[in-house]
PDB file of C-alpha atoms in Angstrom:
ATOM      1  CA  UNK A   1     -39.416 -93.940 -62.427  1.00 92.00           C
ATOM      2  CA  UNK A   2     -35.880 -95.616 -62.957  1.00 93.00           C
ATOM      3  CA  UNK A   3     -33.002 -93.874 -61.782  1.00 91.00           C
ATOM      4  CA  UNK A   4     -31.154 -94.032 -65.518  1.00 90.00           C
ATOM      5  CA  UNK A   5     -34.310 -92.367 -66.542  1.00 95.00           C
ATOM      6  CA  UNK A   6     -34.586 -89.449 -64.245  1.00 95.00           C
ATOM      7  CA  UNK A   7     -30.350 -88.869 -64.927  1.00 94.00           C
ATOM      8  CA  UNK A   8     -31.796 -87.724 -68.457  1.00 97.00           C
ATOM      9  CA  UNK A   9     -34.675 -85.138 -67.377  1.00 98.00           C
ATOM     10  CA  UNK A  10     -33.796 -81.759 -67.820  1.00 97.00           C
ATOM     11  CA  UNK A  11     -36.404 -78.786 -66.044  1.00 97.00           C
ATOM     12  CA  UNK A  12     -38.927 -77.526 -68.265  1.00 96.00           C
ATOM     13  CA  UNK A  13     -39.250 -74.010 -66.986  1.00 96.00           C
ATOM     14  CA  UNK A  14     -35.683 -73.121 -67.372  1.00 96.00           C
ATOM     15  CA  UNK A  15     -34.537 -75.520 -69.692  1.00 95.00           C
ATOM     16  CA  UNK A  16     -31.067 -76.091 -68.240  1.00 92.00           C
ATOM     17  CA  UNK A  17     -31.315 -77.799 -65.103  1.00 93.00           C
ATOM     18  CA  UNK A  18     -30.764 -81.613 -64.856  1.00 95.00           C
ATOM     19  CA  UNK A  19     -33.479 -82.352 -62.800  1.00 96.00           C
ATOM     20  CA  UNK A  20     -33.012 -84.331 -59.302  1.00 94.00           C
ATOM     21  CA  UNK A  21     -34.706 -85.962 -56.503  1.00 94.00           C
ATOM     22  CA  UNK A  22     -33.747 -85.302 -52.829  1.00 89.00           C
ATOM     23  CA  UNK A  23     -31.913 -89.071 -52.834  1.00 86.00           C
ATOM     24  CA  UNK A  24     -30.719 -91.175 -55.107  1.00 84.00           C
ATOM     25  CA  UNK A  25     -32.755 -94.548 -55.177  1.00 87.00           C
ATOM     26  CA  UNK A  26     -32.729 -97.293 -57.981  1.00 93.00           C
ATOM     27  CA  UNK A  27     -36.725 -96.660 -58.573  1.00 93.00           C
ATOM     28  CA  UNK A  28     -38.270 -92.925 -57.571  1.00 93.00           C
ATOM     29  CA  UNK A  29     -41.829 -93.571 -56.667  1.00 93.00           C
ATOM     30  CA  UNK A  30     -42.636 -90.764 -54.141  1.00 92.00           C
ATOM     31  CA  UNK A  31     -40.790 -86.988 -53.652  1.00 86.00           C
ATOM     32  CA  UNK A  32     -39.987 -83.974 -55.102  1.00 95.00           C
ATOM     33  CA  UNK A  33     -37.882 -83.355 -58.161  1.00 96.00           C
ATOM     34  CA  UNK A  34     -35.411 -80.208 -58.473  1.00 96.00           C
ATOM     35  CA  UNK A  35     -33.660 -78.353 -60.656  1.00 96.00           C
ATOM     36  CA  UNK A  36     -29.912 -77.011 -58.883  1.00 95.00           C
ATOM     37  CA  UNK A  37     -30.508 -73.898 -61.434  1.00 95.00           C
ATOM     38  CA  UNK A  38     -33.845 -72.348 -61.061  1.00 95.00           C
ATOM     39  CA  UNK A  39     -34.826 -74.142 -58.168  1.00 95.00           C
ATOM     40  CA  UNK A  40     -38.309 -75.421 -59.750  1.00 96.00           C
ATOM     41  CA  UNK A  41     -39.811 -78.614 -57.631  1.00 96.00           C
ATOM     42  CA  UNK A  42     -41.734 -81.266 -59.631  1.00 96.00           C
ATOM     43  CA  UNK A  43     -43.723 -83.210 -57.587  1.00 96.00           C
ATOM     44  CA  UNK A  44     -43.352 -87.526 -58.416  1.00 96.00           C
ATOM     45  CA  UNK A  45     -46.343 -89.896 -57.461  1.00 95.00           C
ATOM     46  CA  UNK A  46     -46.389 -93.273 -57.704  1.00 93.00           C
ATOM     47  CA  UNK A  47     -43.461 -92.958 -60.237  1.00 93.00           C
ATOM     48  CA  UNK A  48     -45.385 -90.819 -62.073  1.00 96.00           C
ATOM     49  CA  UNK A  49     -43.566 -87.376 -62.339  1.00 96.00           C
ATOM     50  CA  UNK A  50     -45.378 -84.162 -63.144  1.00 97.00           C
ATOM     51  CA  UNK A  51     -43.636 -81.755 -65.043  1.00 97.00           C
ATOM     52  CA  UNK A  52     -46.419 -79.512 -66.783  1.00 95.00           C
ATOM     53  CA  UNK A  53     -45.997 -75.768 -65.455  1.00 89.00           C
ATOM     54  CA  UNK A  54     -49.193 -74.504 -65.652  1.00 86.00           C
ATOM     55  CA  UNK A  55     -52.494 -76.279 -66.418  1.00 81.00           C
ATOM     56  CA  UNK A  56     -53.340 -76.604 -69.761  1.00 77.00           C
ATOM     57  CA  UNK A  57     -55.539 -74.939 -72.067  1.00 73.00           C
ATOM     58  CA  UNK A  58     -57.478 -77.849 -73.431  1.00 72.00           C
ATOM     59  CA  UNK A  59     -60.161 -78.198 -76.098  1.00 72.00           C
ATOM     60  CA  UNK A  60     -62.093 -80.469 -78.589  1.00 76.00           C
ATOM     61  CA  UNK A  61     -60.963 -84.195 -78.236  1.00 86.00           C
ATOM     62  CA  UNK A  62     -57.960 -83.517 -75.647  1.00 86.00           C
ATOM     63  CA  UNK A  63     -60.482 -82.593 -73.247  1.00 87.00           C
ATOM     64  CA  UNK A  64     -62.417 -85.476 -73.284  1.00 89.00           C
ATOM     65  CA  UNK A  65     -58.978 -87.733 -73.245  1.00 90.00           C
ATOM     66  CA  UNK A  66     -58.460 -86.276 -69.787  1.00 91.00           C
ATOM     67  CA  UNK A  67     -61.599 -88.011 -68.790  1.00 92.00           C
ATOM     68  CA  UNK A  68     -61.209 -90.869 -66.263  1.00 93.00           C
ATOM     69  CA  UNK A  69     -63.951 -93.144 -67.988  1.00 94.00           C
ATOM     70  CA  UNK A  70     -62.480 -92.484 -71.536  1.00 95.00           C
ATOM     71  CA  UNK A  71     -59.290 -93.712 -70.308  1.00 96.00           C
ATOM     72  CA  UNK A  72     -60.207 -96.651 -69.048  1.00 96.00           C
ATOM     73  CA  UNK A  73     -62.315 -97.605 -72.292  1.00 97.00           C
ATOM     74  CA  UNK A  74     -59.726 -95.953 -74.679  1.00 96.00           C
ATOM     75  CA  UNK A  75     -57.684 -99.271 -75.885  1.00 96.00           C
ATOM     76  CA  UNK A  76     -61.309-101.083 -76.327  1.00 94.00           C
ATOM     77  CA  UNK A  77     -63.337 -98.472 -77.255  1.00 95.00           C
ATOM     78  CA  UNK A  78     -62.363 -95.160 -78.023  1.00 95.00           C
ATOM     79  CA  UNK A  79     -59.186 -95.106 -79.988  1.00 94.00           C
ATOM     80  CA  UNK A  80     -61.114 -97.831 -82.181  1.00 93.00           C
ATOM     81  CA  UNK A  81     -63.654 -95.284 -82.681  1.00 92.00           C
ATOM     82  CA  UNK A  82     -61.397 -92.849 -83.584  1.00 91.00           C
ATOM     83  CA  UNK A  83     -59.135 -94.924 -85.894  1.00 91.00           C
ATOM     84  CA  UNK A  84     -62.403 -95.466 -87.743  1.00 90.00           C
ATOM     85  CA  UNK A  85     -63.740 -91.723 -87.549  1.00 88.00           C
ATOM     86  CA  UNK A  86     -60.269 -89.900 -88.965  1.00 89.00           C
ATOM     87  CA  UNK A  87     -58.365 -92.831 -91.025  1.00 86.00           C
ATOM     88  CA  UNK A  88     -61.416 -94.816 -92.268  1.00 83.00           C
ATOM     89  CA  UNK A  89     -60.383 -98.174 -90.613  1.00 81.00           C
ATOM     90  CA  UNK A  90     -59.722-100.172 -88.250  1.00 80.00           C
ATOM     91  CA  UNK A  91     -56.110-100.760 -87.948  1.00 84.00           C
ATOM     92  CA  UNK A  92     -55.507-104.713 -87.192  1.00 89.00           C
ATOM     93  CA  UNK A  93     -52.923-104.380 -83.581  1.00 89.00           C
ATOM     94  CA  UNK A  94     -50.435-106.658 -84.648  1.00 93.00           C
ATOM     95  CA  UNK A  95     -49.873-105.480 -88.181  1.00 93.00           C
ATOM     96  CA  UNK A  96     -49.939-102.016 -86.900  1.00 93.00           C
ATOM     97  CA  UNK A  97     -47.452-102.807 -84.092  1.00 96.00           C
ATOM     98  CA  UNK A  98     -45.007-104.843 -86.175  1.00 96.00           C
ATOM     99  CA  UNK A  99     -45.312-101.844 -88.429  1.00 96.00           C
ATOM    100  CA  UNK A 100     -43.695 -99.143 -85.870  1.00 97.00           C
ATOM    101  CA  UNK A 101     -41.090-101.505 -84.439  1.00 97.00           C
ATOM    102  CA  UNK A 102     -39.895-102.245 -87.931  1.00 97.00           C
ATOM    103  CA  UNK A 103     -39.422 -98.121 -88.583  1.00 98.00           C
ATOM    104  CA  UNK A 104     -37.919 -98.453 -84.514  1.00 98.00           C
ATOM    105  CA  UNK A 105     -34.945-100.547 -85.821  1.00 97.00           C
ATOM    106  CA  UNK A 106     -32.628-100.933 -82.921  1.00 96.00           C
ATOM    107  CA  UNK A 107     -32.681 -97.945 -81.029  1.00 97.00           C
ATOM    108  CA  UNK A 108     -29.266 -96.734 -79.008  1.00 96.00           C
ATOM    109  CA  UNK A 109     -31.122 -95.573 -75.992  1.00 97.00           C
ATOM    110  CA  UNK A 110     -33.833 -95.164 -74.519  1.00 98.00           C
ATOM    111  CA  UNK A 111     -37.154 -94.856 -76.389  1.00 98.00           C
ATOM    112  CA  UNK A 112     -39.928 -92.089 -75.703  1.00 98.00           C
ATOM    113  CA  UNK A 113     -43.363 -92.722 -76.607  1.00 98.00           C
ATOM    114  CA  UNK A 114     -44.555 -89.012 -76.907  1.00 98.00           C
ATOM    115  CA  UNK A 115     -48.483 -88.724 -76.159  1.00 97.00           C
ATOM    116  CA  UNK A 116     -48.650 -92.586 -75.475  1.00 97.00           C
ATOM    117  CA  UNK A 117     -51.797 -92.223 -74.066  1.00 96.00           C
ATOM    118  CA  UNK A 118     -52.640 -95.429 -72.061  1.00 97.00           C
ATOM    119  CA  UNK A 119     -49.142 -97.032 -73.395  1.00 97.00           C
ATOM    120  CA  UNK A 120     -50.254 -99.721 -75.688  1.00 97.00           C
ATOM    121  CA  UNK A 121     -47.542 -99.691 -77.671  1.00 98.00           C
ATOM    122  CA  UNK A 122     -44.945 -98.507 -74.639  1.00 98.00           C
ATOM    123  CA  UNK A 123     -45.727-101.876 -72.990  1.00 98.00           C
ATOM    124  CA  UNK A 124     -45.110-104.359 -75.891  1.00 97.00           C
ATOM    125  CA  UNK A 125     -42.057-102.443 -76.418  1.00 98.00           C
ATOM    126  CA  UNK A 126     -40.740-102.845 -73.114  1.00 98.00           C
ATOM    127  CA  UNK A 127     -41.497-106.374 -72.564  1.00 97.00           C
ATOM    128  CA  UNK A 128     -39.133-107.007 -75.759  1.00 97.00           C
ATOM    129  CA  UNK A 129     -36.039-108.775 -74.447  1.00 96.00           C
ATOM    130  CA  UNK A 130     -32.999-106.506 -74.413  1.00 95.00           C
ATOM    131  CA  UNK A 131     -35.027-103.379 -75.706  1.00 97.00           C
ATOM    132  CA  UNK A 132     -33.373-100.484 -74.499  1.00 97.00           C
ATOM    133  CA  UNK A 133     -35.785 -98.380 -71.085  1.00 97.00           C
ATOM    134  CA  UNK A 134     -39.497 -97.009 -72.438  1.00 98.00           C
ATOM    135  CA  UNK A 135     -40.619 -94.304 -71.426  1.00 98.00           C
ATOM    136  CA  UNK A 136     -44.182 -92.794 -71.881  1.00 98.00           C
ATOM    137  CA  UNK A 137     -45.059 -88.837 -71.954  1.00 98.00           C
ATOM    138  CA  UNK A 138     -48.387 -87.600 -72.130  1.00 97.00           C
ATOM    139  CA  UNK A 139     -50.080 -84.632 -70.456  1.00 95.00           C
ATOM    140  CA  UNK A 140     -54.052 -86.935 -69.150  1.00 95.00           C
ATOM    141  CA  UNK A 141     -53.693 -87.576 -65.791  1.00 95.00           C
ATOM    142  CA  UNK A 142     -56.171 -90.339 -66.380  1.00 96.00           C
ATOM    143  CA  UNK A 143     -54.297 -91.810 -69.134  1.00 97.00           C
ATOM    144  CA  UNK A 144     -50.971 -92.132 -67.508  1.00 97.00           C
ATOM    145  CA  UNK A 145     -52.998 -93.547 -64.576  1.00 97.00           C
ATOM    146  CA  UNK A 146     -54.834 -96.179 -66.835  1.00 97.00           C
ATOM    147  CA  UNK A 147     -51.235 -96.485 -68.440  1.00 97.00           C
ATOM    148  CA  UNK A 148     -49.503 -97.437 -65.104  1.00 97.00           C
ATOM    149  CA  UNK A 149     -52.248 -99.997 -64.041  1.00 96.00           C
ATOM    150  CA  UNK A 150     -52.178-101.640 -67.593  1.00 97.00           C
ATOM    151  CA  UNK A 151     -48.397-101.913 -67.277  1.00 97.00           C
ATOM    152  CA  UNK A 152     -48.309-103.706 -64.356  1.00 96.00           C
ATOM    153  CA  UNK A 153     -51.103-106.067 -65.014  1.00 96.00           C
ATOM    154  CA  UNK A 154     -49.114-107.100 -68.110  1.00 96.00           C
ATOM    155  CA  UNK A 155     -45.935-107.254 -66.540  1.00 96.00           C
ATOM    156  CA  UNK A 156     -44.553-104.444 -68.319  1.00 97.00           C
ATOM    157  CA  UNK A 157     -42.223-101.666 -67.118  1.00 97.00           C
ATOM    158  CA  UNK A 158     -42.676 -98.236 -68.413  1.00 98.00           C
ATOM    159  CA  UNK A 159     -41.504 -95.037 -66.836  1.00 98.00           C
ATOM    160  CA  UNK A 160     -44.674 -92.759 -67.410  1.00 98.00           C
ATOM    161  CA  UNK A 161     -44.250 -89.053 -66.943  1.00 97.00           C
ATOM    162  CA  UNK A 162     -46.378 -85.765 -67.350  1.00 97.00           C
ATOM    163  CA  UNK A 163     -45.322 -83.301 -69.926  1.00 96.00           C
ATOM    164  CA  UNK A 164     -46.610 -81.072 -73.119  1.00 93.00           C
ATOM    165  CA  UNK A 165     -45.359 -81.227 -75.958  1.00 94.00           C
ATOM    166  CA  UNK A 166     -43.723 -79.552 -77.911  1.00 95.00           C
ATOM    167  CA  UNK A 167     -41.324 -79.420 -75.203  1.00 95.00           C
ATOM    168  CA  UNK A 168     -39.637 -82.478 -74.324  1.00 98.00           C
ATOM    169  CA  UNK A 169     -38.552 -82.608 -70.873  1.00 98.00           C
ATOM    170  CA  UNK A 170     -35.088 -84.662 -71.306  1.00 98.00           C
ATOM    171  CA  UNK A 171     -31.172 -83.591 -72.090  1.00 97.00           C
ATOM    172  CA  UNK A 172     -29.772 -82.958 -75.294  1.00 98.00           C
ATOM    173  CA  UNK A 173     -29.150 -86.189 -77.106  1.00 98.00           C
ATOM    174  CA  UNK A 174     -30.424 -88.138 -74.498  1.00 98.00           C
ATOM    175  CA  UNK A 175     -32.867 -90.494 -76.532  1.00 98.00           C
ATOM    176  CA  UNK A 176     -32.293 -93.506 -78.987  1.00 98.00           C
ATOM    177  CA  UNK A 177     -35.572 -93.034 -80.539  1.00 98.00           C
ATOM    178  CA  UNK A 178     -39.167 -91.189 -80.271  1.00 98.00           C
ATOM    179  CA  UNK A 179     -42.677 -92.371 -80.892  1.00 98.00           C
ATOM    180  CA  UNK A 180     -45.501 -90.932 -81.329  1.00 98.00           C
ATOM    181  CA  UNK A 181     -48.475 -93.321 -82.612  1.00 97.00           C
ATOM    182  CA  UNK A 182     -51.435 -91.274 -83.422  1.00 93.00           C
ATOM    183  CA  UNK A 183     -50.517 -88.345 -81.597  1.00 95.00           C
ATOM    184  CA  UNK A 184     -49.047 -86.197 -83.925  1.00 97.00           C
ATOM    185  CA  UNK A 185     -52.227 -84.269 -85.049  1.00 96.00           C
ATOM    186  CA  UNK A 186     -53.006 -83.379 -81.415  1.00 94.00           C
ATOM    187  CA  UNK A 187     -49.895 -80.730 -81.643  1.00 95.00           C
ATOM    188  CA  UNK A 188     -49.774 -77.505 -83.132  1.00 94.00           C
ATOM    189  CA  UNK A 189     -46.795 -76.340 -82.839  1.00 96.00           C
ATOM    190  CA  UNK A 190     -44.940 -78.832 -85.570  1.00 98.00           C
ATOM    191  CA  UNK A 191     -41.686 -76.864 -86.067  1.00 98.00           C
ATOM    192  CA  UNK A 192     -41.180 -76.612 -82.397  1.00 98.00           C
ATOM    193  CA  UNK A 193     -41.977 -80.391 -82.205  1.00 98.00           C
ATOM    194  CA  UNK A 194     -39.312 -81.210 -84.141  1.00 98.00           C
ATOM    195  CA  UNK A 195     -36.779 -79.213 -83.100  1.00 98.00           C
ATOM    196  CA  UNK A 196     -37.259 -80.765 -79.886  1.00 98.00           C
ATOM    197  CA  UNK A 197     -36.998 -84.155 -81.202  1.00 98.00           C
ATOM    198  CA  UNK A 198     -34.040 -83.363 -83.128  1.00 98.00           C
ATOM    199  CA  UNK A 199     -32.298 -82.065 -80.321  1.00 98.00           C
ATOM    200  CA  UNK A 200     -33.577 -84.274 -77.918  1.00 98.00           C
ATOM    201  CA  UNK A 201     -32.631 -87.724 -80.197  1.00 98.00           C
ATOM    202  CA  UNK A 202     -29.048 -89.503 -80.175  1.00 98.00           C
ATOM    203  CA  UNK A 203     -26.839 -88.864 -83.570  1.00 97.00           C
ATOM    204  CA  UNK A 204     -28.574 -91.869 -85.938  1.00 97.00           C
ATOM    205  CA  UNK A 205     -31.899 -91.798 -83.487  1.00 98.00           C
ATOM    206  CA  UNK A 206     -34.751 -92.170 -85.004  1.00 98.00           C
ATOM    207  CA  UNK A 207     -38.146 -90.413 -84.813  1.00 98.00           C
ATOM    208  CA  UNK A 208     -41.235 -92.498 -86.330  1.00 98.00           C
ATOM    209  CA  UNK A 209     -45.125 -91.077 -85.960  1.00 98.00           C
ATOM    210  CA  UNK A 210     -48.099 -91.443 -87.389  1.00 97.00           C
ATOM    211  CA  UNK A 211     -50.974 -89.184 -88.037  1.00 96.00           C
ATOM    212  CA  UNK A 212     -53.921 -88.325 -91.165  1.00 94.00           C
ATOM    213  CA  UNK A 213     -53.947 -86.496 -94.422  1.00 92.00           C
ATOM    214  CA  UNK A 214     -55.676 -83.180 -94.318  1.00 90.00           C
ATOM    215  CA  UNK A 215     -59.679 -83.885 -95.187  1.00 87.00           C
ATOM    216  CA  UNK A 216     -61.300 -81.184 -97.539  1.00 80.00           C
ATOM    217  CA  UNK A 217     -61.650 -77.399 -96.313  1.00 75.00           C
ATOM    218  CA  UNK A 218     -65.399 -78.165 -95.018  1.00 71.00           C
ATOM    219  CA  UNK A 219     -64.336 -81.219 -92.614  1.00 80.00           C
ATOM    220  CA  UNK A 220     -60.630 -79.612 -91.787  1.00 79.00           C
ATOM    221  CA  UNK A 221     -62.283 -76.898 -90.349  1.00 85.00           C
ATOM    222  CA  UNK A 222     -64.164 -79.511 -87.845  1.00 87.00           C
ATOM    223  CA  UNK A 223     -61.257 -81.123 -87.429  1.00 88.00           C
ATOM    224  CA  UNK A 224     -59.326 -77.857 -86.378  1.00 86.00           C
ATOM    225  CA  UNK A 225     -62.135 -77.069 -83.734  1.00 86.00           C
ATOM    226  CA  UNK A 226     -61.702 -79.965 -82.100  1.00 89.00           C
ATOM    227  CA  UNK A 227     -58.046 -79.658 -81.676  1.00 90.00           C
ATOM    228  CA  UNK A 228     -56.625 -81.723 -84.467  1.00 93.00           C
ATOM    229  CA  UNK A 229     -53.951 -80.592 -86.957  1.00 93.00           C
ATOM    230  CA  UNK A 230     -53.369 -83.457 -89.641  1.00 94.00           C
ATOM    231  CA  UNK A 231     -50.447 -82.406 -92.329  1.00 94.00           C
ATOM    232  CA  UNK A 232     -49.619 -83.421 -95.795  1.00 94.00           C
ATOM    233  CA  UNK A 233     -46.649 -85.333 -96.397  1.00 96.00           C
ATOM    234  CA  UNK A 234     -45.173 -82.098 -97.920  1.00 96.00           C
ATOM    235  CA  UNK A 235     -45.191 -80.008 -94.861  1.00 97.00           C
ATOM    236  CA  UNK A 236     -44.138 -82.822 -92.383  1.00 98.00           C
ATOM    237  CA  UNK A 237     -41.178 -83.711 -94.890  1.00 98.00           C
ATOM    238  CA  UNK A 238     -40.450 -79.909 -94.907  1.00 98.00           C
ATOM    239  CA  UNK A 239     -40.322 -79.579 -91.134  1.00 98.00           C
ATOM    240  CA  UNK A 240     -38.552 -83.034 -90.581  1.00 98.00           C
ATOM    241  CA  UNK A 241     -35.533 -81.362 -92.881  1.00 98.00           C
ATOM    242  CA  UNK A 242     -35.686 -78.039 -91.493  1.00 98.00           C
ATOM    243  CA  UNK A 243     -34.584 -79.057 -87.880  1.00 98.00           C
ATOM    244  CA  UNK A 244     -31.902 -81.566 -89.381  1.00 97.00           C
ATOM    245  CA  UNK A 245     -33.583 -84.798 -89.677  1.00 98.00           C
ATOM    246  CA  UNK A 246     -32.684 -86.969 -92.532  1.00 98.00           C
ATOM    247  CA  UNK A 247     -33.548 -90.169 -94.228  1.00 97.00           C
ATOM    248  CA  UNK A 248     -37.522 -89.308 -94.316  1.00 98.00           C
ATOM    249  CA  UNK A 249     -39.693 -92.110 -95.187  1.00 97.00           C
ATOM    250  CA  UNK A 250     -42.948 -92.734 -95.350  1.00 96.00           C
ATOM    251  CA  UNK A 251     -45.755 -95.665 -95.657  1.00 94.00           C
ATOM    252  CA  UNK A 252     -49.142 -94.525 -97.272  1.00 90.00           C
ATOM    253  CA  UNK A 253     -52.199 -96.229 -96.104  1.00 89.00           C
ATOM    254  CA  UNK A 254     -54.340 -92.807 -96.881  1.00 90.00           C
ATOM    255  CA  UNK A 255     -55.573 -90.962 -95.294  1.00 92.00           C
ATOM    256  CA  UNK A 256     -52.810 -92.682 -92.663  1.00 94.00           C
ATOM    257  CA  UNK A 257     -49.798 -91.639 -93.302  1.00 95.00           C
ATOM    258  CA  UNK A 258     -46.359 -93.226 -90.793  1.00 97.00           C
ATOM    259  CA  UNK A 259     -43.133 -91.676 -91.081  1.00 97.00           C
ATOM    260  CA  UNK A 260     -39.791 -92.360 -89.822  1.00 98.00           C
ATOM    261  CA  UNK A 261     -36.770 -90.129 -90.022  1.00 98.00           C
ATOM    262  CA  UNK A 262     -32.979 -90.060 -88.330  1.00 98.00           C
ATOM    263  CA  UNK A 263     -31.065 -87.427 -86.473  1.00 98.00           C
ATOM    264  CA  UNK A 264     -27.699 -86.980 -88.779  1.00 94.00           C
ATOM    265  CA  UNK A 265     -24.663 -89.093 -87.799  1.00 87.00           C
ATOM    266  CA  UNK A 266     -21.120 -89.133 -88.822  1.00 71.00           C
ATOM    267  CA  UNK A 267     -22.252 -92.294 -91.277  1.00 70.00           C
ATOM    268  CA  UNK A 268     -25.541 -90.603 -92.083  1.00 66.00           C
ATOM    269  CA  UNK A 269     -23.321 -87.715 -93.525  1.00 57.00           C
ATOM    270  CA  UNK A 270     -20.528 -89.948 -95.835  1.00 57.00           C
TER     271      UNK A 270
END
């Protein structure tokens, strides 16, 4: 993990501390992080830093995304299976990426691919000429492994980290933008969510996600077992305002739905 990226982490158990690693070095790959105000250590492996608290309480699909095979078959396999099983299709990659870095703009900071799984899209991003630092946060061991090997076979450099959402383990307006491309049905908590991104974002940062339309009650209720929580545009517009976001959008591809809203800026308010 970059040092400019670690400068930005702020401890998840107290939410205070700016997190730090026992010396400064341009690249962390090996040590402790700590926080100078509750004193929490993170552990950081092969750049990889851990920052979930307690294990957590998995179920339905998460579980099995935590699986070493399914990580190493998700870009091929899985997550083609899946696109196919909740949105009816099979997204074509380029379209879909061009899609998200068109709602990305030109972010003013670093970017945070929240549940980026095996960092497909983390890795084109960063090998965009003078894109601002990627960073990936999911809470699969085996994906953020599979993520770190497919970023360095492609040349691509991607600080990964481990965290749960809804939290987001960085500072207070210390991101240009966050991502989250077909993760944000896997979390519950959507209010929290987005007053993390809101708080987390630069004034004029942008936030752009995708996720599903609810199915009917017979199928939502499958879908709810297995961990999922798709929204309607209603309720993710609702929640977007309530934490301060403005300038919601959306692009309707049902049942996908991809949204993109902005933290409020001095020009955002005129």
């Amino acid at each position: 993990m970059r040092h400019a990226l670690v400068q930005l982490l702020r401890c998840p158990r107290c939410r205070k501390g700016a997190l730090r690693p026992e010396a400064p070095a341009p690249v962390l790959l090996f040590g402790p992080l700590r926080c100078p105000e509750c004193r929490t250590s993170y552990p950081v492996a092969e750049g990889v830093a851990d920052l979930v608290l307690e294990p957590p309480a998995s179920t339905g699909l998460q579980r099995g995304l935590e699986n070493r095979w399914v990580a190493r078959s998700y870009e091929r396999y899985v997550r083609p299976t899946l696109q196919r099983a909740l949105l009816r299709q099979r997204l074509d990659a380029d379209s879909e990426y061009l899609l998200y870095r068109s709602l990305l703009g030109t972010p003013d900071g670093p970017v945070l691919d929240l549940g980026c799984g095996t960092g497909l899209v983390a890795r084109r991003l960063a090998r965009e000429p003078g894109f601002p630092p990627v960073a990936g946060q999911d809470v699969s061991p085996a994906m953020l492994e599979e993520g770190m090997a497919q970023a360095r076979e492609a040349g691509a450099t991607v600080d990964f980290l481990r965290a749960q959402a809804p939290y987001l383990p960085f500072q207070d307006g210390a991101l240009g933008a966050v991502l989250m491309v077909d993760s944000l049905h896997y979390v519950e908590d959507l209010g929290r969510l987005m007053l993390e991104v809101a708080r987390a974002l630069r004034p004029g940062g942008r936030w752009v996600a995708s996720t599903y339309a609810p199915p009917g009650s017979v199928s939502g209720l499958l879908h709810r077992r297995a961990g999922l929580h798709p929204r309607n545009e209603a309720t993710l517009r609702a929640a977007a305002g309530a934490a301060g976001l403005v300038r919601f959008e959306r692009v309707a591809l049902p049942p996908l739905l991809v949204l993109k809203a902005e933290k409020a800026s001095a020009e955002t308010l005129r």
